[in-house]
Short mmCIF file of C-alpha atoms in Angstrom, two decimals:
data_model
loop_
_atom_site.label_atom_id
_atom_site.label_comp_id
_atom_site.label_asym_id
_atom_site.label_seq_id
_atom_site.Cartn_x
_atom_site.Cartn_y
_atom_site.Cartn_z
CA MET A 1 68.04 12.67 41.92
CA PRO A 2 67.37 16.45 41.64
CA ASP A 3 70.46 18.82 41.30
CA LYS A 4 68.89 21.19 44.12
CA PRO A 5 66.93 20.44 47.28
CA ILE A 6 63.31 20.47 47.19
CA TRP A 7 62.95 23.49 49.35
CA ALA A 8 64.93 25.76 46.87
CA ALA A 9 61.72 25.46 44.24
CA TYR A 10 59.25 26.64 46.99
CA PRO A 11 57.65 30.07 46.00
CA TYR A 12 58.21 33.45 47.58
CA VAL A 13 55.30 35.66 48.57
CA TYR A 14 56.13 39.35 48.29
CA GLY A 15 54.63 42.10 50.17
CA PRO A 16 54.80 45.86 50.66
CA PRO A 17 56.78 47.44 53.62
CA MET A 18 54.64 47.23 56.94
CA VAL A 19 54.81 50.80 58.60
CA GLN A 20 54.19 50.87 62.39
CA LYS A 21 52.36 54.12 63.31
CA SER A 22 51.75 56.05 66.31
CA CYS A 23 48.03 57.04 66.95
CA ALA A 24 48.53 60.43 65.42
CA PRO A 25 47.67 62.56 68.35
CA LEU A 26 46.07 66.04 67.77
CA TYR A 27 46.91 68.98 69.95
CA PHE A 28 44.80 71.77 68.43
CA TYR A 29 41.91 71.88 66.01
CA PRO A 30 38.91 73.87 64.98
CA GLN A 31 35.56 73.73 66.63
CA LYS A 32 33.57 73.95 63.65
CA THR A 33 33.91 72.82 60.19
CA ALA A 34 34.71 75.47 57.41
CA LYS A 35 34.16 75.05 53.74
CA ILE A 36 36.99 76.46 51.95
CA SER A 37 36.44 76.95 48.32
CA GLN A 38 38.72 79.66 46.92
CA SER A 39 41.65 79.64 49.52
CA THR A 40 45.43 79.18 48.97
CA ALA A 41 47.81 77.29 51.17
CA ILE A 42 51.64 77.71 51.19
CA PHE A 43 53.84 75.13 52.11
CA PHE A 44 57.64 75.20 53.03
CA PRO A 45 60.73 72.95 53.59
CA PHE A 46 60.31 71.01 56.83
CA TYR A 47 62.33 72.14 59.58
CA CYS A 48 64.84 69.69 60.99
CA GLY A 49 66.73 71.05 64.25
CA GLN A 50 69.69 68.33 63.75
CA GLN A 51 72.82 70.41 63.56
CA PRO A 52 74.35 70.98 61.00
CA ARG A 53 70.98 71.74 59.02
CA ASP A 54 70.76 69.65 56.11
CA PHE A 55 68.63 71.99 53.84
CA GLN A 56 68.69 69.43 51.05
CA PHE A 57 66.64 66.80 53.19
CA GLU A 58 64.58 69.51 54.58
CA THR A 59 63.31 70.37 51.25
CA ARG A 60 63.18 66.74 49.90
CA MET A 61 60.49 66.08 53.18
CA GLY A 62 58.72 69.08 52.34
CA GLN A 63 58.26 68.71 48.69
CA ILE A 64 57.08 65.06 49.32
CA PHE A 65 54.64 66.15 51.80
CA PHE A 66 53.37 69.07 49.40
CA ARG A 67 52.81 66.67 46.72
CA ILE A 68 50.76 64.21 48.42
CA TRP A 69 48.51 66.89 49.76
CA GLN A 70 48.42 68.45 46.30
CA GLY A 71 47.34 65.17 44.79
CA GLU A 72 44.76 64.90 47.32
CA LYS A 73 43.55 68.20 46.47
CA ILE A 74 43.51 68.89 50.22
CA PHE A 75 43.06 72.91 49.49
CA PRO A 76 41.81 74.27 46.15
CA LYS A 77 45.16 75.81 45.45
CA SER A 78 48.57 75.23 46.91
CA PHE A 79 52.12 76.03 46.26
CA PHE A 80 55.58 75.31 47.67
CA ILE A 81 57.99 77.98 48.39
CA ASN A 82 61.39 76.63 48.82
CA GLN A 83 62.71 79.19 51.60
CA HIS A 84 64.44 77.67 54.72
CA LEU A 85 62.69 79.12 57.44
CA HIS A 86 64.35 80.33 60.88
CA SER A 87 61.10 81.03 62.47
CA LYS A 88 57.37 80.47 62.21
CA LYS A 89 57.03 84.39 61.93
CA GLU A 90 58.87 84.27 58.53
CA ALA A 91 56.23 81.47 57.08
CA LEU A 92 53.54 83.69 58.48
CA ASN A 93 54.58 86.91 57.01
CA ILE A 94 54.83 85.19 53.41
CA ALA A 95 51.42 83.49 53.62
CA SER A 96 49.74 86.79 55.05
CA LYS A 97 50.95 88.71 52.13
CA ARG A 98 49.35 86.23 49.74
CA ASN A 99 46.41 85.85 51.96
CA ALA A 100 47.02 82.20 52.06
CA PHE A 101 46.99 79.44 54.74
CA ALA A 102 50.62 78.72 56.07
CA VAL A 103 51.18 74.72 56.36
CA ILE A 104 54.37 74.44 58.55
CA GLY A 105 56.13 71.09 59.28
CA GLU A 106 58.92 69.92 61.39
CA ILE A 107 60.76 66.73 61.48
CA THR A 108 61.17 66.16 65.08
CA TYR A 109 63.05 62.62 65.00
CA VAL A 110 64.72 60.89 61.91
CA LEU A 111 66.64 57.62 61.73
CA ASP A 112 67.53 56.87 58.17
CA GLY A 113 68.14 53.15 57.38
CA GLY A 114 68.23 53.57 53.85
CA SER A 115 66.77 50.48 51.69
CA LEU A 116 67.68 47.62 53.94
CA GLY A 117 67.51 49.01 57.57
CA GLU A 118 65.30 50.18 60.07
CA SER A 119 63.93 54.01 59.14
CA VAL A 120 62.09 56.09 61.84
CA LEU A 121 60.12 59.63 61.19
CA SER A 122 58.45 61.89 63.69
CA LEU A 123 56.97 65.19 62.39
CA HIS A 124 54.64 67.82 63.72
CA LEU A 125 52.59 69.85 61.67
CA GLU A 126 50.77 73.44 62.09
CA ILE A 127 48.31 75.13 60.10
CA TYR A 128 47.68 78.54 60.35
CA SER A 129 45.17 81.03 58.68
CA PRO A 130 45.67 83.81 56.50
CA LYS A 131 45.54 86.16 59.44
CA GLY A 132 48.11 84.10 61.58
CA GLU A 133 45.72 82.45 63.70
CA LEU A 134 46.84 78.59 64.60
CA LEU A 135 43.93 76.36 63.45
CA TRP A 136 45.73 72.83 63.69
CA SER A 137 48.35 71.52 65.53
CA LEU A 138 49.06 67.65 65.01
CA SER A 139 51.71 65.10 65.07
CA HIS A 140 52.34 61.64 63.58
CA ALA A 141 55.31 59.17 63.71
CA GLY A 142 56.09 55.92 61.86
CA ARG A 143 58.80 53.41 61.31
CA ILE A 144 59.65 50.63 58.91
CA ASP A 145 61.68 47.39 60.13
CA ASN A 146 63.06 44.80 57.84
CA PRO A 147 61.91 41.73 59.14
CA GLY A 148 63.77 39.68 56.29
CA SER A 149 62.09 36.63 54.70
CA ILE A 150 59.36 34.67 56.70
CA ASP A 151 59.52 30.92 56.33
CA TRP A 152 56.06 29.38 56.32
CA TYR A 153 57.53 25.76 55.20
CA ILE A 154 55.81 25.87 51.80
CA ILE A 155 56.23 29.20 50.82
CA LYS A 156 58.48 32.18 51.96
CA ARG A 157 57.16 35.69 52.46
CA GLN A 158 59.50 38.40 51.37
CA ILE A 159 58.94 42.09 52.39
CA LEU A 160 59.96 44.46 49.45
CA MET A 161 61.66 47.33 51.31
CA PRO A 162 61.43 50.78 49.44
CA GLU A 163 64.75 52.29 47.82
CA ASP A 164 64.32 55.47 50.34
CA GLY A 165 62.63 54.37 53.69
CA LEU A 166 62.12 58.22 54.62
CA SER A 167 60.34 59.27 51.29
CA TYR A 168 58.19 56.35 51.74
CA LEU A 169 57.53 57.24 55.39
CA ILE A 170 56.59 60.70 55.13
CA SER A 171 54.46 59.79 52.36
CA THR A 172 52.49 57.57 54.29
CA LEU A 173 51.99 59.96 57.24
CA ALA A 174 51.10 62.73 54.80
CA LEU A 175 48.11 60.55 53.77
CA ASP A 176 46.92 59.79 57.10
CA LEU A 177 47.19 63.67 58.32
CA ALA A 178 45.31 64.47 54.99
CA ARG A 179 42.05 62.57 56.17
CA PRO A 180 40.81 65.22 58.76
CA ILE A 181 41.96 68.35 56.86
CA TYR A 182 40.39 67.21 53.46
CA ALA A 183 37.14 66.86 55.60
CA TRP A 184 37.27 70.01 57.26
CA THR A 185 38.09 72.02 54.07
CA ARG A 186 34.90 70.49 52.40
CA GLY A 187 32.84 71.34 55.49
CA LYS A 188 32.32 67.77 56.53
CA ASP A 189 32.64 66.12 59.62
CA TYR A 190 36.40 65.67 60.39
CA LYS A 191 36.12 64.71 63.96
CA LYS A 192 35.52 61.24 62.99
CA PHE A 193 39.52 61.17 61.61
CA ILE A 194 40.54 62.44 64.78
CA TYR A 195 42.87 59.79 66.99
CA PRO A 196 42.80 58.96 69.70
CA LYS A 197 39.01 59.83 69.77
CA LYS A 198 38.98 59.71 73.79
CA ASN A 199 42.14 62.06 74.36
CA LYS A 200 40.99 64.37 76.90
CA LYS A 201 43.99 66.53 76.62
CA GLN A 202 42.85 67.44 73.16
CA LYS A 203 41.91 71.23 73.08
CA PRO A 204 39.43 72.52 70.27
CA SER A 205 40.27 76.16 69.15
CA SER A 206 37.55 78.75 69.36
#
């Protein structure tokens, strides 16, 4: 007679976290493609309106987003300036002096579930030209739930939760938002990456 019940020997199938994402609405985008070959973009910590402000959290979110876009080479050159902004005007002034695009992010909602619980993150992103003109305005959101193990009788499925749910979320959202910008900076058709495609509220810029 076995020492352990037979189900104890059943194998586990491990899977990555499942991120539920919004449709990434785009509020403002260029009407024409533009091949950007020698331009620079400046990134900043992501502003979060929760009081008191957590500057360490804002820096961490901004740096993760920046590293994803830098790794994907969205802009030919990009830099992160660890300066906590109190207005968009500050960012635009800094970028203008360097003849650079300004990438300004804001965390609009956050729920930190750590490595075990539910984590939710919503963000808004704006990109301005070196002259201070708004080129892109888009939002995205995602959440991670911990469903625990799923018993399929013969095997069990176990989701491997990330150590930092919010870092995993912003990395995932950054990759989604990178697609239309990547195409735009290379003069390619970026509109196929815009979701939802039939949203009448979306307005192209001139």
